[in-house]
Amino acid sequence: MPTNTELAWAAGFFDGEGCIHAHTDTRPGRGRRDTYYQLMVSVGQVHREPLEQLMAWFGGSIRKSREYVGNRWGNKYNTIFWQWNLSGIKSVEFLEAIAPFSRVKKSQVDIALQWPIQPVKFTAINDDDYNLQATICNGLQQIKQANLNNSLQP
């Protein structure tokens, strides 16, 4: 387990580069529920090393997300973009660990920490927990939209 100093670093790094989202998968005709939700956290970065540190502490996976080719300040560049991902209970455990140190994404972290955890993977979720997942998904979307709107204000 990382030290408090390391958790504070992880929280600051996540506040600046990370994302909390509830993945929504809708497929009509799947039975009782057509929509399923999955809590996920991710961090995107051109430098792989800090993502490897997060993976060593919290698990998850790192993948090459995309390559950018462009022109910055008159210089051509080609940059690989890496992404560290966690989902399910691992994402909740990560958010619990960094919550005391989070500032920028504190409201998102607090909402995401209400996510109901299934005791056994791939078991049916009860109606109350399913509705709570939908509420959390909507709450995260509203916070992000409000943050976007505020960032566009002069």
mmCIF file of C-alpha atoms in Angstrom:
data_model
loop_
_atom_site.group_PDB
_atom_site.id
_atom_site.type_symbol
_atom_site.label_atom_id
_atom_site.label_comp_id
_atom_site.label_asym_id
_atom_site.label_seq_id
_atom_site.Cartn_x
_atom_site.Cartn_y
_atom_site.Cartn_z
ATOM 1 C CA MET A 1 0.000 0.000 0.000
ATOM 2 C CA PRO A 2 1.342 3.443 -0.871
ATOM 3 C CA THR A 3 2.271 5.920 1.864
ATOM 4 C CA ASN A 4 0.154 9.021 2.530
ATOM 5 C CA THR A 5 2.668 11.097 0.578
ATOM 6 C CA GLU A 6 2.363 8.715 -2.376
ATOM 7 C CA LEU A 7 -1.447 8.747 -2.104
ATOM 8 C CA ALA A 8 -1.390 12.557 -2.108
ATOM 9 C CA TRP A 9 0.746 12.450 -5.266
ATOM 10 C CA ALA A 10 -1.643 9.915 -6.860
ATOM 11 C CA ALA A 11 -4.632 12.118 -5.986
ATOM 12 C CA GLY A 12 -3.005 15.217 -7.443
ATOM 13 C CA PHE A 13 -1.958 13.370 -10.577
ATOM 14 C CA PHE A 14 -5.468 11.931 -10.944
ATOM 15 C CA ASP A 15 -7.079 15.341 -10.303
ATOM 16 C CA GLY A 16 -5.063 16.770 -13.195
ATOM 17 C CA GLU A 17 -4.965 13.904 -15.675
ATOM 18 C CA GLY A 18 -7.653 11.415 -14.627
ATOM 19 C CA CYS A 19 -11.260 10.659 -15.382
ATOM 20 C CA ILE A 20 -14.104 9.004 -13.475
ATOM 21 C CA HIS A 21 -16.907 7.688 -15.615
ATOM 22 C CA ALA A 22 -19.741 5.238 -15.471
ATOM 23 C CA HIS A 23 -19.688 3.261 -18.691
ATOM 24 C CA THR A 24 -23.198 2.679 -20.015
ATOM 25 C CA ASP A 25 -23.850 -0.329 -22.219
ATOM 26 C CA THR A 26 -27.300 -0.406 -23.801
ATOM 27 C CA ARG A 27 -28.410 -3.351 -25.898
ATOM 28 C CA PRO A 28 -32.150 -3.780 -26.419
ATOM 29 C CA GLY A 29 -33.483 -7.298 -26.067
ATOM 30 C CA ARG A 30 -30.966 -8.529 -23.477
ATOM 31 C CA GLY A 31 -33.649 -9.518 -21.072
ATOM 32 C CA ARG A 32 -34.802 -7.869 -17.877
ATOM 33 C CA ARG A 33 -32.494 -4.883 -18.244
ATOM 34 C CA ASP A 34 -31.308 -3.418 -21.517
ATOM 35 C CA THR A 35 -28.763 -1.063 -19.909
ATOM 36 C CA TYR A 36 -25.818 -1.981 -17.703
ATOM 37 C CA TYR A 37 -23.432 0.340 -15.879
ATOM 38 C CA GLN A 38 -19.780 -0.084 -14.943
ATOM 39 C CA LEU A 39 -17.743 2.350 -12.850
ATOM 40 C CA MET A 40 -14.352 3.103 -14.378
ATOM 41 C CA VAL A 41 -11.374 5.345 -13.692
ATOM 42 C CA SER A 42 -8.617 6.154 -16.149
ATOM 43 C CA VAL A 43 -5.578 8.372 -16.519
ATOM 44 C CA GLY A 44 -4.169 9.414 -19.878
ATOM 45 C CA GLN A 45 -0.549 10.479 -20.227
ATOM 46 C CA VAL A 46 2.246 10.658 -22.787
ATOM 47 C CA HIS A 47 4.702 9.352 -20.170
ATOM 48 C CA ARG A 48 4.142 5.707 -19.278
ATOM 49 C CA GLU A 49 6.205 5.687 -16.035
ATOM 50 C CA PRO A 50 3.679 7.401 -13.711
ATOM 51 C CA LEU A 51 0.970 5.074 -15.027
ATOM 52 C CA GLU A 52 3.162 2.074 -14.258
ATOM 53 C CA GLN A 53 3.450 3.355 -10.681
ATOM 54 C CA LEU A 54 -0.343 3.613 -10.380
ATOM 55 C CA MET A 55 -0.698 0.097 -11.789
ATOM 56 C CA ALA A 56 1.885 -1.246 -9.296
ATOM 57 C CA TRP A 57 -0.086 0.255 -6.397
ATOM 58 C CA PHE A 58 -3.684 -0.301 -7.522
ATOM 59 C CA GLY A 59 -3.711 -2.841 -10.347
ATOM 60 C CA GLY A 60 -5.524 -2.319 -13.600
ATOM 61 C CA SER A 61 -4.013 -2.193 -17.039
ATOM 62 C CA ILE A 62 -2.116 0.176 -19.316
ATOM 63 C CA ARG A 63 -2.705 0.371 -23.029
ATOM 64 C CA LYS A 64 -1.479 2.504 -25.858
ATOM 65 C CA SER A 65 -4.480 4.694 -26.486
ATOM 66 C CA ARG A 66 -3.455 6.482 -29.670
ATOM 67 C CA GLU A 67 -0.647 8.211 -31.445
ATOM 68 C CA TYR A 68 -0.714 11.905 -32.178
ATOM 69 C CA VAL A 69 0.969 13.289 -35.231
ATOM 70 C CA GLY A 70 0.912 17.018 -35.553
ATOM 71 C CA ASN A 71 2.697 20.284 -35.601
ATOM 72 C CA ARG A 72 3.459 22.174 -32.403
ATOM 73 C CA TRP A 73 5.243 25.528 -32.536
ATOM 74 C CA GLY A 74 6.473 24.789 -36.027
ATOM 75 C CA ASN A 75 7.959 21.391 -35.102
ATOM 76 C CA LYS A 76 6.570 18.092 -36.281
ATOM 77 C CA TYR A 77 6.021 15.554 -33.532
ATOM 78 C CA ASN A 78 4.723 12.028 -33.089
ATOM 79 C CA THR A 79 3.558 11.227 -29.569
ATOM 80 C CA ILE A 80 2.245 7.974 -28.145
ATOM 81 C CA PHE A 81 -0.543 8.430 -25.603
ATOM 82 C CA TRP A 82 -0.876 5.840 -22.799
ATOM 83 C CA GLN A 83 -3.944 5.112 -20.686
ATOM 84 C CA TRP A 84 -4.195 3.392 -17.294
ATOM 85 C CA ASN A 85 -7.632 1.861 -16.600
ATOM 86 C CA LEU A 86 -9.435 0.390 -13.611
ATOM 87 C CA SER A 87 -13.011 -0.822 -13.373
ATOM 88 C CA GLY A 88 -15.441 -2.244 -10.859
ATOM 89 C CA ILE A 89 -14.348 -2.759 -7.266
ATOM 90 C CA LYS A 90 -10.719 -1.844 -8.080
ATOM 91 C CA SER A 91 -11.869 1.616 -9.171
ATOM 92 C CA VAL A 92 -13.764 2.045 -5.893
ATOM 93 C CA GLU A 93 -10.713 0.919 -3.885
ATOM 94 C CA PHE A 94 -8.535 3.437 -5.755
ATOM 95 C CA LEU A 95 -11.009 6.273 -5.165
ATOM 96 C CA GLU A 96 -11.286 5.366 -1.454
ATOM 97 C CA ALA A 97 -7.496 5.553 -1.158
ATOM 98 C CA ILE A 98 -7.144 8.976 -2.807
ATOM 99 C CA ALA A 99 -10.390 10.558 -1.517
ATOM 100 C CA PRO A 100 -8.815 12.333 1.495
ATOM 101 C CA PHE A 101 -6.310 14.027 -0.823
ATOM 102 C CA SER A 102 -8.499 14.823 -3.839
ATOM 103 C CA ARG A 103 -9.352 18.464 -4.515
ATOM 104 C CA VAL A 104 -10.306 19.087 -8.144
ATOM 105 C CA LYS A 105 -12.375 15.934 -8.596
ATOM 106 C CA LYS A 106 -13.566 15.708 -4.975
ATOM 107 C CA SER A 107 -17.280 16.007 -5.850
ATOM 108 C CA GLN A 108 -16.945 13.289 -8.512
ATOM 109 C CA VAL A 109 -15.022 11.036 -6.131
ATOM 110 C CA ASP A 110 -17.675 11.472 -3.431
ATOM 111 C CA ILE A 111 -20.479 10.520 -5.826
ATOM 112 C CA ALA A 112 -18.565 7.580 -7.303
ATOM 113 C CA LEU A 113 -17.855 6.187 -3.824
ATOM 114 C CA GLN A 114 -21.586 5.544 -3.436
ATOM 115 C CA TRP A 115 -21.304 2.900 -6.186
ATOM 116 C CA PRO A 116 -22.833 -0.394 -4.995
ATOM 117 C CA ILE A 117 -20.399 -3.278 -5.073
ATOM 118 C CA GLN A 118 -21.608 -6.731 -5.975
ATOM 119 C CA PRO A 119 -20.243 -9.332 -3.544
ATOM 120 C CA VAL A 120 -19.796 -11.873 -6.347
ATOM 121 C CA LYS A 121 -18.737 -10.903 -9.859
ATOM 122 C CA PHE A 122 -21.291 -11.499 -12.626
ATOM 123 C CA THR A 123 -24.232 -11.931 -10.257
ATOM 124 C CA ALA A 124 -27.535 -10.192 -10.841
ATOM 125 C CA ILE A 125 -27.771 -6.805 -9.173
ATOM 126 C CA ASN A 126 -30.896 -5.909 -7.212
ATOM 127 C CA ASP A 127 -33.256 -3.153 -8.374
ATOM 128 C CA ASP A 128 -32.194 -0.644 -5.694
ATOM 129 C CA ASP A 129 -28.506 -0.982 -6.586
ATOM 130 C CA TYR A 130 -29.303 -0.827 -10.303
ATOM 131 C CA ASN A 131 -31.240 2.415 -9.806
ATOM 132 C CA LEU A 132 -28.403 3.793 -7.647
ATOM 133 C CA GLN A 133 -25.914 3.032 -10.440
ATOM 134 C CA ALA A 134 -28.103 4.979 -12.898
ATOM 135 C CA THR A 135 -28.340 7.898 -10.441
ATOM 136 C CA ILE A 136 -24.560 7.962 -9.947
ATOM 137 C CA CYS A 137 -24.005 7.845 -13.700
ATOM 138 C CA ASN A 138 -26.317 10.840 -14.160
ATOM 139 C CA GLY A 139 -24.707 12.687 -11.235
ATOM 140 C CA LEU A 140 -21.219 12.279 -12.699
ATOM 141 C CA GLN A 141 -22.445 13.542 -16.072
ATOM 142 C CA GLN A 142 -24.062 16.597 -14.453
ATOM 143 C CA ILE A 143 -20.901 17.505 -12.507
ATOM 144 C CA LYS A 144 -18.767 17.205 -15.638
ATOM 145 C CA GLN A 145 -21.195 19.349 -17.635
ATOM 146 C CA ALA A 146 -21.253 21.997 -14.897
ATOM 147 C CA ASN A 147 -17.426 21.976 -14.756
ATOM 148 C CA LEU A 148 -17.274 22.347 -18.532
ATOM 149 C CA ASN A 149 -19.755 25.225 -18.481
ATOM 150 C CA ASN A 150 -17.789 26.962 -15.709
ATOM 151 C CA SER A 151 -14.517 26.570 -17.611
ATOM 152 C CA LEU A 152 -16.053 28.322 -20.623
ATOM 153 C CA GLN A 153 -17.020 31.386 -18.593
ATOM 154 C CA PRO A 154 -14.763 34.448 -19.074
#
